[in-house]
Structure formats: structure tokens, C-alpha cells
């Protein structure tokens, strides 16, 4: 079986080179190019502090068309004022020139340290060099995947194929993220250039997706070891994700689907709940497969496949969280609303006490139940049940006798499941996080700007 | 000069004994008793998961009168169902009998591990023993102060005297708190028994207090070393605070002032932002000084003094946060509203990235500005200025050149000030937190339930 990657969908080329921005010699400038104008959508951080790359990205995605993406790692181009804005536009202009398109057809991304101007000479040389070595092979996808990493220890890729009628379309993606991970992505609307104020409190139609596509998160993904990121300890990380497909789909529909998808994938992963200035998720649909996604049945299939890719990528971010020794998958069921389920799951996921207990394999259910209590959502401890790694530990407001040693041993795993059933409704949500280890403190304290 | 303590206000007696609840031999049952029915108010956790002690406390405070407080440490009596509720009432009944009052005139508190029934025999013996050794000396206040501690390494006390007309009233307090600290206290209303849904989003009249009483937080307090808490590592902590005064003040006014005071003190301290099931702040006014607080001028003076005591206590909690090496005092000025100022300060205070940077003396202003960005409050990075230990590091959307080594050295201090001026209004707020150290992870990971 062929491993699917960013360039498995037809119509795309990519590459990455080392341009001298990262301190360690590993690719740090990358290009993803579509052979024709792709239908595109993008979701950006809803933080009030946004990188000029995000500002320019919002402008350029407004048309619903992109020819490509230009990325650098090692420098976030954030809090860099007007020069930062000029530099983000210049990145697009340089990249556009190499493929003979309009600069507004390029989406720029940057990740790395905040508050430093981009080294534009290096960036320019890097873009030109990358443009001369674009290709569609696995190696090209890996170069792109490596070039966007900062504190990540692993490359993150995913892909699936889905039958649409008698035809087949491919969906794939690549992402980065390890620390400064608490994305609050909102899809940029057509013509809208200003950041929206939307957060999580959205009643979207994504609950079905949430329930359906979960569990396949790991199946779709392949995590490859990336050994060169150790020198980037403590550098500001960000979540960047790029999704590709060779299906044909209208930009308006793509935007709608993207918000649903990010709400059940990247918006449900948290390492330290610190939304970045640069968080970005973009999708490009080349149409090269000649398959139009429009009928409700096709949209449903396409959407489920896209969720599978995005959830796999989000899961890989949690698994590679700074200092993480395990993924903690928190599922809240039986909540009154999807928003309530998400709020409760997120409250548990972001509790340092819960995260430390997970690090120490401590079946400390009191921390979990109490974290549910202050989520700001309806929650009645006297009705709920709580399971750790499938073992019931709390029911109806009182503890359940369990073998603490056995449960502790079961927590010593690559993935720990926390399942809270509120028994107050039918909504559910899953949030992925990781444990909090001394290594997280080492990475983020023992480093100086 | 005499050191003021919990029993400096006239009309109170207290004591504490070791009853065998804590694993280490240090007091764990305590009584605070007022010689006459005191005017009283209390604020409790607004978490949906509440200890029976809080449930009973809400009931008992509804009358606006208390004769005393009965506390145990080592066991939170939380998630203990109906038996827990019976036990909390029984604690009050036992204590009430010793001083010949109605059980409903006692406020119960518990702190410690979640999910275990109270050892009622020990509790009963402890209450009886304490009642036989009540007194008004510094030593009695210290016994009470020690008995409420769990993971705390230091006893926390504060007191001030204030002139009201030609008379003098004394205000004092004691508190505990080290981990599981992210209080969201709401004052229990007269007759109200159910938890309110109020959180921080309140437009209170406390902004003036916020600005006025800050800075004196340390001045009013005396931190005494408490060496016996090391065996309580990883036990669930809670915030408990008891305030006393010998002024005479109506319960309704006391309730109103208490909400204002907790909003600028205990509700603005965070160690790990984990609100406890047991967080409680109670105030008892004995009236023994024969001074009535009623006129606007007197209320203002009294209120400022009360804020000074409460802020000192809150500050001591941050200073003794689990694993803390320093207090980080985050002041947001020039915000559009007090709520916005608080939200931004809190967002910065709760960022693990910011807390780790503080642990490593890293002047990493990018993490601070980006944390302000996702606070969910209006914030324009292009207008703001940011100072670390009085050194300007960011202004108008772009970095300011500063001597990183010098600022790093200045961060190696017992208190670090972070001052963010939004230049968008006149509201301000301060939040106290501490750094995140490897020791926090040790305390909370290397312990098993």
C-alpha cells in the first residue's frame, strides 16, 4: 500500500530548502504550488494579535482562489509592524514570480520567534531555490513537511482516498505544532479582511462529524521521525496545517466545510492552550481528479474524509506536544449541547493538575471531575460517570471502588482515554491533549530570547 | 509594633489540634468562635462541583449571622454524596454544641483529598479537643492558621487597624492555598442556597479599590514558615480564607463589600487556574469594638482596609504557589473596561509559556503579548506598551531595543512586575500568579491517589 502524502492528490508540487533561518541545518523555507488556480479556503487564529502573514493571508484568501502557499520557519514575522506587513507581501511576490502568478494568489505563513524582522535576503534566496526544485514525490512532500517544523520532533502527515461515484479523489495534509498550541481558528470569509471575534462558542453542525470521524484519527496518519528540531527548544511554535485535494469544489462550500472540520480537529487539540499569532489552516482543491463535490451525498463523503485527515493531523500535534509522553483523549458524552461538551472537555484538558496526574500515571479522578465543574457549562456531578482507560472510577456523585494500582498501570500508555458521561443530553465532543512533564518546563524555561 | 492576626479584632477565640487526618503530625482541625452572633457573609466556589461543606455553608450563611467556623484539613469531603452532606452537618452540630449555639450558626469548611468520607470519629474528637483550648492569643491564631493548611509551605496571615471617627477597628484574616488555585468566588446571597452561575464577567464597582489598595498587598501581611506540609504533596488544595473584624456592620452591606473585595483579591490570584470544589471566603464582624460602619465615608475606609487584608492574603497564596520561585504581578492598564483588564491579565497569568519564561528569567515578551491577544477582550497590540520589571520591551506593535541580559537578571527576583498598558481606556486590574517550575510537576505528578 502506498503511503499517502501532501502531494498524493493530483495537481500539486512542493519543495523545501534550508535558507539559514533556523539555527540547525534543516529546511526552513517551503513552497506548495498548484498547477492551476485552486479553489481554496483558510482558517486563521482569532487572536487579536496576528502576524502580518495572517493579515495578508486573509486578504489573499478572500477571492477563494490560490495558486500556492509560501512558508518559512524559524521566524514568525509577528509583532513586526509595517515592515512585517511589507515582508509578508514580498514573500508572496517573490513566490508568485517564480510560478508566474498574481502575488494575491499566494498564501504566506511564518512560524518561529516573535518580534524579529524576517531575514528577507535569506527568504528570497530560499524561495527561489525551492522553486527550482519543486516536485510531486514523497520526498518533496517530506521536504515541505520538514521545512515548516520548529520545536516539533516529528513530521506530521496524513492522507486518505475516497470513492465519489465511480471516481476516486485523494485528500491529504501536513501540519506542524508542538508548543504554543491552543488553536482558536475561524475561517476567513469571502471579502472579509478583519479578524473575526469568534471563539469556540459556536453551535455548528459538526457534532455528527465529531462522533463519526473520531477513532480514525490515528489510522489516517503517519508520523515520521524528524531529528533536527532540538536546537529550536523554546522557540515560539504555532499551528500550521495545509490540506490538499484533487477534487473540484466551490470555494463557498469549501469554506463552510473547513469551519466544520477545524472545529472537530485543530480547534480540539491543546498542548498549553496558548493560541498563536500565526495559527493557520489552509486547504487547496486542484480539481485535477475531475470530480465535482456538490451533491449532499458526495459532500458528506468528502467531508468525512477531510475530517479524518484533519483529525489525524491534530492528534499528531497532541502526541508531539512539548515534553509529552502520551496523548490524553478526553471525550465528554451525554452533554446538553455540543458547546457544553467541548467546554467541559477543554476545561479538563487544560488543567495542569490533570495533566500532571497523567504524567505520573495517577488515577486522580477528583481533579478531572472538579475541572468539569468550573467549565462554565451545565454539569451535574451527581448524574455523571467517569471512566479512565475504560475503568469506571466515579458514578452518581460518589467514588467507585477500583484497583488503583491496576488503573495506574493502564495509564502508563501512549494514549489515555478519559470518558465523562454527563447523562444530561446527547451531545458529545473529544479534545486531545498531552500530559505536562518536567521536560515541558525545561523546553520553555531554559531558553532565552 | 504588635503583629496583627486573626484574633486581634475583639470578640473572637480560636484554636486548632492534630486529630490524625493529615499524615504528618500538624494541626488539622480548627475552630473560630465569636463570643456573640456575628454579622457574617461568605463567598463560595461557583464550580458546579461543590463540597457538601459548601452546600451547608450556603444554607447557614443565608441568615447573615454566624457564631463560628469549623474547619478540617486533609480531607475535602468532596464527591462524597449524601453521607458527605450528613457529615458536614454533623461537623456543625458537634461544634455548635461545644459553644451552645444553633448548628446553623456554624460554617463548615474542609480541604484535602477529594472522594473520601470524613473520618468522623477523628473530626469529633478534634472539635471537642479544640473547643477546650480556645483562646485569643497569637498562638491560638497560629494554631488555627496551621490547621487549615495542606500543601502550603507557609502560614498566611494579615491584619490592619483603621480609624473610624475617633474609634479604631481592627480587620484581620488568615487563609490557605498553594495548588488547585484559580478561585471563582461568588458571594452567597441572603436566602440563596443554590450555586450561582456567576463567574468573573462582572461589572462591579471595585475598580477604584483595585487601583487604590494594590501595592499594599505585601505591606499588610506576615508570612510565617510552616514546615510540616511536605507530606501533603499532591493532595488536593483549595482556597480557604477567614476574615474577622470587631466593627459592627449590617449583613447586607457586608455581603456587598465582600463581593467587591474578593473580586480584587482572591478572584485575582491564580496558580493553576483550577477552581476547587471547596473554595470559601467568610467574614465575621463581632461588633465588639462598638463602632458601626454605615456612613459612606466609613464604608469607604472600612472597605479599603478589608481590601488591604484580602489582597495581602491573596498575594501570599501566589507567593506560596506549588513549586513557585516568585510572584508574577500582572497589571493591565488603559483597558476599555475592568472586565477586559481582568480577562487580559488572567490570560497572561494562566499561560504556561509565560509562567515557564518567568521561571527561566526569560524576558520573552512575545508570549505575553500573544496571551493578551486570545483573552477574548478588546486588545490592539499596535497601541499597547509592555514593561517587564519597569523596562519597556514592546511599544506600538513593534519591539523595543533593550538589554536582554539586564532584564533577565531583573527577572531573577521574588516579585516580577508585568505592566501592559492597552491605551484604549482607563480601566485596570492586577492578577497575581507565580512561575511554573519543574517542582510543580514533581508535586503534582509524583503522587498517587
XYZ file of N, CA and C in Angstrom, chain A residues 142-380:
717
model
N 7.941 15.463 1.922
C 8.662 15.411 3.201
C 9.512 16.660 3.415
N 10.100 17.159 2.310
C 10.870 18.398 2.427
C 9.967 19.537 2.896
N 8.762 19.598 2.299
C 7.801 20.621 2.722
C 7.443 20.410 4.192
N 7.152 19.163 4.525
C 6.758 18.830 5.906
C 7.828 19.152 6.924
N 9.084 18.960 6.535
C 10.191 19.271 7.446
C 10.404 20.779 7.575
N 10.216 21.464 6.474
C 10.551 22.894 6.444
C 9.631 23.730 7.317
N 8.446 23.222 7.622
C 7.518 24.024 8.425
C 7.655 23.755 9.925
N 8.483 22.775 10.312
C 8.605 22.405 11.718
C 9.447 23.408 12.521
N 9.135 23.521 13.801
C 10.014 24.298 14.702
C 10.408 23.397 15.883
N 9.635 23.444 16.978
C 10.004 22.596 18.117
C 9.507 21.166 17.959
N 8.780 20.895 16.893
C 8.290 19.540 16.630
C 9.448 18.543 16.612
N 9.199 17.333 17.096
C 10.217 16.293 16.979
C 9.868 15.329 15.851
N 8.659 15.499 15.290
C 8.216 14.575 14.253
C 7.484 15.307 13.141
N 7.685 14.836 11.927
C 6.931 15.329 10.775
C 5.509 14.780 10.885
N 4.520 15.572 10.475
C 3.122 15.174 10.636
C 2.410 15.192 9.293
N 2.034 13.982 8.816
C 1.360 13.890 7.532
C 0.174 12.935 7.618
N -0.772 13.116 6.712
C -1.933 12.232 6.687
C -2.551 12.289 5.296
N -3.269 11.241 4.944
C -3.934 11.235 3.642
C -4.952 10.110 3.557
N -5.986 10.322 2.784
C -6.982 9.269 2.543
C -7.480 9.360 1.104
N -7.996 8.238 0.617
C -8.654 8.231 -0.688
C -10.121 7.935 -0.456
N -10.986 8.528 -1.247
C -12.415 8.294 -1.083
C -13.075 8.160 -2.456
N -13.981 7.202 -2.565
C -14.723 6.981 -3.819
C -15.860 7.992 -3.910
N -15.916 8.678 -5.005
C -17.039 9.578 -5.267
C -17.652 9.075 -6.563
N -18.797 8.437 -6.482
C -19.368 7.774 -7.657
C -18.422 6.656 -8.074
N -18.020 6.661 -9.389
C -17.082 5.629 -9.823
C -15.647 6.140 -9.812
N -15.506 7.396 -9.387
C -14.183 8.003 -9.378
C -13.595 8.034 -7.974
N -12.343 8.401 -7.959
C -11.653 8.450 -6.676
C -11.003 9.817 -6.507
N -11.146 10.384 -5.323
C -10.396 11.612 -5.039
C -9.487 11.350 -3.840
N -8.425 12.126 -3.795
C -7.456 11.970 -2.717
C -7.449 13.238 -1.883
N -7.373 13.058 -0.575
C -7.244 14.198 0.344
C -6.020 13.931 1.203
N -5.238 14.972 1.432
C -4.028 14.783 2.234
C -3.710 16.059 2.984
N -2.712 15.964 3.829
C -2.341 17.151 4.590
C -1.036 16.989 5.315
N -0.532 18.111 5.746
C 0.694 18.153 6.518
C 0.496 19.249 7.561
N 1.085 19.106 8.710
C 0.943 20.175 9.697
C 2.170 20.228 10.594
N 2.229 21.258 11.393
C 3.260 21.392 12.419
C 2.610 21.955 13.666
N 3.237 21.661 14.805
C 2.718 22.177 16.068
C 3.192 21.307 17.202
N 3.657 21.933 18.278
C 4.200 21.179 19.404
C 3.986 21.937 20.713
N 4.320 23.222 20.705
C 4.057 24.103 21.842
C 3.357 25.341 21.340
N 2.893 26.191 22.262
C 2.018 27.316 21.905
C 0.860 26.788 21.069
N 0.230 25.745 21.612
C -0.836 25.065 20.883
C -2.146 25.142 21.653
N -3.023 25.978 21.166
C -4.381 26.080 21.686
C -5.186 26.815 20.629
N -5.194 26.232 19.413
C -5.763 26.962 18.263
C -7.224 27.350 18.482
N -7.545 28.548 18.062
C -8.915 29.047 18.009
C -9.069 29.597 16.606
N -9.270 28.665 15.664
C -9.296 29.040 14.261
C -10.702 29.427 13.818
N -10.755 30.484 13.036
C -12.007 30.869 12.408
C -11.755 31.011 10.916
N -12.667 30.483 10.099
C -12.475 30.532 8.654
C -12.676 31.952 8.151
N -11.741 32.402 7.336
C -11.845 33.726 6.743
C -12.950 33.704 5.702
N -13.827 34.688 5.775
C -14.955 34.735 4.850
C -14.566 35.464 3.574
N -15.325 35.235 2.561
C -15.101 35.886 1.284
C -15.158 37.397 1.459
N -14.104 38.080 1.051
C -14.092 39.531 1.129
C -13.763 40.081 2.509
N -13.816 39.238 3.539
C -13.555 39.717 4.899
C -12.065 39.776 5.153
N -11.604 40.908 5.624
C -10.169 41.032 5.865
C -9.830 41.149 7.335
N -10.811 41.554 8.144
C -10.530 41.761 9.568
C -10.716 40.462 10.341
N -9.949 40.316 11.419
C -10.122 39.114 12.233
C -11.514 39.064 12.827
N -12.115 37.912 12.802
C -13.416 37.751 13.436
C -13.230 37.627 14.931
N -14.291 37.770 15.672
C -14.185 37.641 17.123
C -14.692 36.288 17.594
N -14.935 35.405 16.640
C -15.485 34.113 17.043
C -14.477 33.291 17.827
N -14.987 32.605 18.811
C -14.123 31.706 19.558
C -14.650 30.304 19.387
N -14.842 29.633 20.520
C -15.337 28.276 20.446
C -16.842 28.203 20.551
N -17.430 29.266 21.090
C -18.838 29.192 21.452
C -19.719 29.216 20.215
N -19.605 28.173 19.412
C -20.358 28.134 18.189
C -21.185 26.859 18.153
N -22.425 27.031 17.774
C -23.273 25.857 17.613
C -23.191 25.441 16.152
N -22.225 24.632 15.820
C -22.062 24.242 14.427
C -22.729 22.899 14.193
N -22.824 22.549 12.946
C -23.443 21.276 12.611
C -22.440 20.136 12.632
N -21.371 20.329 13.345
C -20.262 19.377 13.259
C -20.343 18.242 14.267
N -21.423 18.234 15.057
C -21.498 17.202 16.096
C -21.461 15.794 15.511
N -22.127 15.620 14.391
C -22.165 14.299 13.774
C -20.766 13.873 13.342
N -20.069 14.816 12.750
C -18.687 14.556 12.349
C -17.861 14.174 13.558
N -18.081 14.952 14.626
C -17.332 14.748 15.844
C -17.431 13.297 16.296
N -18.670 12.797 16.274
C -18.886 11.430 16.722
C -18.388 10.429 15.698
N -18.604 10.755 14.420
C -18.326 9.772 13.380
C -16.869 9.564 13.056
N -16.166 10.641 12.944
C -14.814 10.521 12.405
C -13.769 10.243 13.478
N -14.166 10.382 14.756
C -13.212 10.112 15.802
C -12.799 8.642 15.777
N -11.690 8.343 16.304
C -11.266 6.945 16.353
C -10.425 6.608 15.143
N -10.722 7.268 14.030
C -9.899 7.035 12.852
C -8.730 8.001 12.835
N -8.651 8.826 13.882
C -7.621 9.865 13.894
C -6.225 9.296 13.708
N -5.981 8.198 14.369
C -4.643 7.640 14.224
C -4.471 6.864 12.934
N -5.569 6.252 12.505
C -5.498 5.369 11.345
C -4.975 6.078 10.097
N -5.406 7.326 9.916
C -5.061 8.008 8.676
C -3.648 8.564 8.672
N -3.019 8.582 9.819
C -1.774 9.324 9.910
C -0.521 8.492 9.876
N 0.526 9.129 9.454
C 1.844 8.505 9.535
C 2.778 9.526 10.152
N 3.356 9.191 11.276
C 4.272 10.110 11.930
C 5.694 9.685 11.629
N 6.429 10.583 11.014
C 7.812 10.259 10.698
C 8.738 10.996 11.642
N 9.801 10.377 11.991
C 10.760 10.980 12.917
C 11.484 12.121 12.215
N 11.588 13.202 12.936
C 12.335 14.342 12.435
C 13.333 14.691 13.521
N 14.571 14.541 13.235
C 15.567 14.560 14.312
C 16.266 15.896 14.507
N 15.926 16.884 13.712
C 16.752 18.091 13.717
C 16.180 19.271 14.487
N 15.129 19.057 15.251
C 14.451 20.211 15.844
C 14.943 20.565 17.241
N 15.880 19.802 17.750
C 16.244 20.017 19.148
C 16.828 21.399 19.409
N 17.414 21.984 18.398
C 18.010 23.300 18.616
C 16.951 24.385 18.712
N 15.708 24.034 18.444
C 14.660 25.050 18.431
C 13.877 25.109 19.724
N 14.351 24.441 20.739
C 13.702 24.459 22.041
C 13.305 25.857 22.467
N 12.078 25.986 22.878
C 11.648 27.238 23.460
C 11.295 28.303 22.446
N 11.583 28.040 21.184
C 11.158 28.972 20.159
C 9.645 28.945 20.098
N 9.061 30.059 19.731
C 7.606 30.110 19.640
C 7.129 29.165 18.565
N 6.224 28.335 18.928
C 5.635 27.436 17.959
C 4.273 27.978 17.579
N 3.658 27.351 16.667
C 2.409 27.780 16.063
C 1.815 26.540 15.466
N 0.529 26.602 15.159
C -0.066 25.507 14.417
C -0.218 25.933 12.974
N 0.418 25.199 12.082
C 0.222 25.416 10.646
C -0.244 24.105 10.051
N -1.249 24.161 9.198
C -1.727 22.957 8.520
C -2.114 23.304 7.095
N -1.717 22.419 6.178
C -2.049 22.610 4.769
C -2.684 21.332 4.259
N -3.861 21.476 3.709
C -4.608 20.329 3.210
C -4.725 20.449 1.697
N -4.597 19.316 1.021
C -4.721 19.312 -0.439
C -5.737 18.256 -0.864
N -6.394 18.531 -1.973
C -7.271 17.524 -2.574
C -7.321 17.765 -4.076
N -7.560 16.691 -4.815
C -7.700 16.851 -6.259
C -9.164 16.874 -6.681
N -10.047 16.935 -5.692
C -11.464 17.092 -6.010
C -11.706 18.523 -6.496
N -12.874 18.688 -7.123
C -13.300 20.014 -7.548
C -14.440 20.447 -6.635
N -14.301 21.601 -6.023
C -15.309 22.019 -5.052
C -15.352 23.540 -4.999
N -16.533 24.091 -4.889
C -16.698 25.551 -4.906
C -16.122 26.165 -3.630
N -15.481 27.342 -3.756
C -14.877 27.988 -2.579
C -15.860 28.188 -1.425
N -17.091 28.564 -1.713
C -18.055 28.827 -0.633
C -18.327 27.554 0.164
N -18.467 26.445 -0.562
C -18.698 25.166 0.112
C -17.450 24.739 0.888
N -16.299 24.993 0.291
C -15.039 24.631 0.945
C -14.876 25.395 2.263
N -15.231 26.660 2.252
C -15.166 27.474 3.472
C -16.066 26.901 4.557
N -17.274 26.551 4.153
C -18.244 26.021 5.116
C -17.726 24.716 5.729
N -17.240 23.831 4.855
C -16.728 22.551 5.347
C -15.498 22.762 6.229
N -14.650 23.703 5.835
C -13.410 23.896 6.599
C -13.706 24.308 8.040
N -14.705 25.186 8.233
C -15.012 25.574 9.611
C -15.503 24.369 10.412
N -16.363 23.560 9.790
C -16.838 22.350 10.480
C -15.671 21.433 10.819
N -14.766 21.301 9.877
C -13.643 20.375 10.065
C -12.672 20.888 11.137
N -12.326 22.167 11.090
C -11.374 22.652 12.108
C -11.998 22.594 13.502
N -13.312 22.741 13.563
C -13.968 22.691 14.882
C -13.894 21.299 15.520
N -13.704 20.283 14.719
C -13.591 18.931 15.292
C -12.177 18.364 15.142
N -11.240 19.230 14.792
C -9.858 18.735 14.663
C -8.893 19.721 15.330
N -8.408 20.694 14.569
C -7.395 21.586 15.127
C -7.925 22.422 16.300
N -9.205 22.765 16.270
C -9.765 23.524 17.398
C -10.036 22.650 18.618
N -9.769 21.358 18.513
C -9.969 20.488 19.679
C -8.657 19.861 20.148
N -7.549 20.450 19.741
C -6.272 19.986 20.281
C -5.677 21.118 21.117
N -5.121 20.770 22.255
C -4.480 21.770 23.092
C -3.268 21.156 23.771
N -2.171 21.872 23.711
C -0.989 21.459 24.472
C -0.885 22.362 25.702
N -0.902 23.670 25.457
C -0.820 24.622 26.566
C -1.880 25.710 26.451
N -2.833 25.505 25.549
C -3.967 26.410 25.359
C -3.539 27.821 24.991
N -2.344 27.961 24.474
C -1.837 29.281 24.100
C -2.007 29.460 22.585
N -3.060 30.166 22.210
C -3.289 30.410 20.785
C -2.155 31.265 20.240
N -1.699 30.914 19.070
C -0.576 31.633 18.487
C -1.059 32.795 17.629
N -0.128 33.679 17.363
C -0.352 34.816 16.477
C -0.411 34.391 15.015
N -0.004 33.158 14.724
C 0.189 32.724 13.338
C -0.617 31.499 12.942
N -1.425 30.935 13.853
C -2.151 29.697 13.552
C -2.923 29.802 12.237
N -2.705 28.842 11.390
C -3.300 28.859 10.049
C -3.594 27.447 9.575
N -4.760 27.268 8.981
C -5.072 26.026 8.288
C -5.652 26.380 6.923
N -4.983 25.963 5.869
C -5.445 26.281 4.516
C -5.719 25.003 3.744
N -6.714 25.054 2.877
C -6.999 23.911 2.019
C -7.048 24.375 0.561
N -6.415 23.578 -0.313
C -6.412 23.871 -1.745
C -6.984 22.673 -2.485
N -7.941 22.944 -3.340
C -8.560 21.885 -4.144
C -8.204 22.115 -5.608
N -7.378 21.213 -6.146
C -6.864 21.418 -7.506
C -7.900 21.125 -8.577
N -8.829 20.251 -8.269
C -9.812 19.841 -9.280
C -9.238 18.882 -10.303
N -7.966 18.469 -10.123
C -7.280 17.668 -11.138
C -7.862 16.269 -11.313
N -8.630 15.819 -10.340
C -9.245 14.492 -10.470
C -10.487 14.544 -11.347
N -10.935 15.744 -11.646
C -12.119 15.881 -12.490
C -13.400 15.417 -11.825
N -13.414 15.466 -10.511
C -14.596 15.021 -9.760
C -15.161 16.194 -8.973
N -16.413 16.532 -9.271
C -17.026 17.687 -8.610
C -17.756 17.238 -7.346
N -17.470 17.939 -6.257
C -18.152 17.654 -4.988
C -19.282 18.669 -4.841
N -20.516 18.215 -4.974
C -21.640 19.157 -4.899
C -22.886 18.521 -4.293
N -23.182 17.276 -4.676
C -24.412 16.646 -4.163
C -24.264 16.383 -2.667
N -25.369 16.420 -1.926
C -25.297 16.196 -0.478
C -24.547 14.913 -0.112
N -24.787 13.849 -0.872
C -24.126 12.574 -0.545
C -22.611 12.680 -0.733
N -22.206 13.327 -1.829
C -20.775 13.483 -2.088
C -20.126 14.407 -1.061
N -20.845 15.465 -0.709
C -20.321 16.404 0.282
C -20.087 15.688 1.609
N -21.030 14.815 1.942
C -20.925 14.084 3.205
C -19.681 13.187 3.209
N -19.496 12.476 2.099
C -18.317 11.594 1.991
C -17.021 12.388 2.035
N -17.013 13.457 1.245
C -15.816 14.287 1.162
C -15.497 14.881 2.524
N -16.537 15.357 3.183
C -16.386 15.995 4.483
C -15.846 15.016 5.526
N -16.360 13.797 5.508
C -15.893 12.780 6.464
C -14.418 12.463 6.215
N -14.047 12.390 4.931
C -12.653 12.097 4.594
C -11.737 13.246 5.037
N -12.220 14.464 4.819
C -11.439 15.633 5.214
C -11.267 15.681 6.736
N -12.343 15.333 7.439
C -12.269 15.299 8.911
C -11.252 14.257 9.361
N -11.234 13.133 8.663
C -10.300 12.067 9.030
C -8.845 12.554 8.916
N -8.559 13.243 7.816
C -7.207 13.770 7.621
C -6.880 14.812 8.685
N -7.802 15.748 8.890
C -7.542 16.850 9.826
C -7.424 16.330 11.262
N -8.259 15.349 11.611
C -8.191 14.807 12.969
C -6.910 14.020 13.188
N -6.470 13.327 12.160
C -5.200 12.624 12.280
C -4.074 13.618 12.546
N -4.087 14.717 11.794
C -3.038 15.722 11.965
C -3.106 16.352 13.355
N -4.332 16.680 13.793
C -4.497 17.296 15.120
C -4.002 16.352 16.214
N -4.332 15.075 16.047
C -3.898 14.065 17.018
C -2.371 14.002 17.074
N -1.749 14.080 15.900
C -0.281 14.027 15.852
C 0.344 15.219 16.570
N -0.354 16.369 16.567
C 0.138 17.540 17.299
C 0.120 17.257 18.802
N -0.984 16.686 19.283
C -1.058 16.359 20.718
C 0.031 15.356 21.092
N 0.226 14.358 20.224
C 1.210 13.312 20.507
C 2.631 13.858 20.539
N 2.856 14.947 19.791
C 4.190 15.544 19.739
C 4.228 16.847 20.543
N 3.293 17.018 21.463
C 3.291 18.206 22.323
C 4.600 18.333 23.073
N 5.015 19.544 23.339
C 6.293 19.751 24.012
C 6.349 18.977 25.325
N 7.315 18.107 25.427
C 7.510 17.324 26.645
C 6.548 16.175 26.841
N 5.651 15.954 25.868
C 4.600 14.944 26.033
C 5.155 13.531 26.091
N 4.600 12.737 26.990
C 4.910 11.313 26.986
C 3.698 10.513 26.518
N 2.542 11.182 26.437
C 1.335 10.468 25.999
C 0.270 11.445 25.507
N -0.658 10.905 24.713
C -1.853 11.655 24.321
C -2.931 11.376 25.363
N -3.648 12.403 25.761
C -4.814 12.218 26.612
C -6.040 12.604 25.781
N -6.858 11.595 25.483
C -8.061 11.814 24.657
C -9.255 11.918 25.595
N -9.810 13.127 25.678
C -10.906 13.388 26.624
C -12.215 13.466 25.860
N -13.102 12.527 26.113
C -14.399 12.519 25.451
C -15.492 12.801 26.478
N -16.282 13.815 26.187
C -17.430 14.143 27.041
C -18.691 13.762 26.283
N -19.466 12.882 26.852
C -20.700 12.409 26.232
C -21.910 12.844 27.056
N -23.067 12.745 26.449
C -24.303 12.985 27.189
C -24.444 14.414 27.683
N -23.798 15.333 26.998
C -23.909 16.740 27.405
C -25.155 17.352 26.777
N -25.585 18.472 27.347
C -26.809 19.119 26.865
C -26.615 19.663 25.453
N -25.441 20.208 25.170
C -25.147 20.756 23.852
C -23.700 20.427 23.479
N -23.413 20.533 22.183
C -22.040 20.308 21.730
C -21.099 21.335 22.353
N -21.564 22.571 22.464
C -20.727 23.594 23.091
C -20.390 23.228 24.533
N -21.376 22.713 25.259
C -21.138 22.311 26.652
C -20.127 21.168 26.701
N -20.306 20.195 25.805
C -19.381 19.063 25.766
C -17.956 19.537 25.504
N -17.823 20.456 24.548
C -16.492 20.978 24.229
C -15.899 21.757 25.389
N -16.710 22.590 26.007
C -16.215 23.415 27.118
C -15.729 22.530 28.266
N -16.479 21.496 28.566
C -16.097 20.606 29.668
C -14.827 19.826 29.314
N -14.785 19.293 28.102
C -13.603 18.533 27.677
C -12.360 19.421 27.688
N -12.536 20.643 27.229
C -11.421 21.572 27.164
C -10.945 21.984 28.559
N -11.894 22.171 29.461
C -11.541 22.544 30.833
C -10.698 21.451 31.482
N -11.094 20.203 31.260
C -10.321 19.068 31.791
C -8.938 19.024 31.131
N -8.930 19.183 29.803
C -7.682 19.073 29.035
C -6.663 20.124 29.443
N -7.158 21.300 29.831
C -6.236 22.393 30.132
C -5.857 22.490 31.606
N -6.345 21.596 32.432
C -5.977 21.639 33.847
C -4.561 21.092 34.034
N -3.678 21.923 34.546
C -2.313 21.452 34.817
C -2.316 20.314 35.827
N -3.277 20.331 36.746
C -3.339 19.255 37.743
C -3.690 17.932 37.068
N -4.640 17.966 36.137
C -4.989 16.749 35.395
C -3.796 16.294 34.555
N -3.154 17.251 33.894
C -2.039 16.910 33.006
C -0.858 16.334 33.784
N -0.608 16.872 34.985
C 0.463 16.315 35.818
C 0.092 14.918 36.316
N -1.165 14.730 36.696
C -1.608 13.401 37.144
C -1.390 12.387 36.026
N -1.679 12.795 34.789
C -1.480 11.893 33.650
C 0.005 11.587 33.464
N 0.825 12.580 33.689
C 2.267 12.357 33.597
C 2.733 11.335 34.621
N 2.115 11.379 35.798
C 2.520 10.465 36.874
C 1.699 9.194 36.949
N 0.876 8.929 35.925
C 0.017 7.726 35.898
C -0.855 7.625 37.150
N -1.347 8.783 37.584
C -2.145 8.861 38.810
C -3.636 8.904 38.450
N -4.412 7.897 38.844
C -5.851 7.877 38.512
C -6.634 8.864 39.375
N -6.233 10.122 39.306
C -6.739 11.161 40.197
C -8.018 11.761 39.634
N -9.115 11.018 39.764
C -10.374 11.432 39.145
C -10.943 12.703 39.766
N -10.572 13.010 41.002
C -11.069 14.229 41.662
C -10.689 15.484 40.886
N -9.469 15.481 40.328
C -9.035 16.630 39.537
C -9.857 16.746 38.259
N -10.233 15.614 37.685
C -10.992 15.619 36.433
C -12.416 16.119 36.674
N -13.066 15.569 37.687
C -14.448 15.964 37.979
C -14.503 17.442 38.376
N -13.526 17.882 39.184
C -13.561 19.289 39.603
C -13.282 20.217 38.427
N -12.444 19.783 37.469
C -12.190 20.608 36.284
C -13.450 20.725 35.433
N -14.252 19.670 35.401
C -15.533 19.742 34.687
C -16.440 20.762 35.356
N -16.289 20.897 36.669
C -17.170 21.764 37.448
C -17.044 23.236 37.146
N -15.852 23.672 36.750
C -15.676 25.119 36.520
C -15.583 25.464 35.039
N -16.083 24.555 34.201
C -16.017 24.787 32.749
C -16.964 25.881 32.287
N -17.878 26.278 33.166
C -18.831 27.315 32.767
C -19.991 26.750 31.959
N -20.118 25.440 31.954
C -21.203 24.778 31.220
C -22.023 23.964 32.217
N -23.294 23.718 31.875
C -24.113 22.904 32.776
C -23.448 21.551 33.026
N -23.367 21.159 34.290
C -22.733 19.887 34.626
C -23.207 19.488 36.018
N -23.712 18.277 36.132
C -24.199 17.797 37.426
C -23.398 16.552 37.822
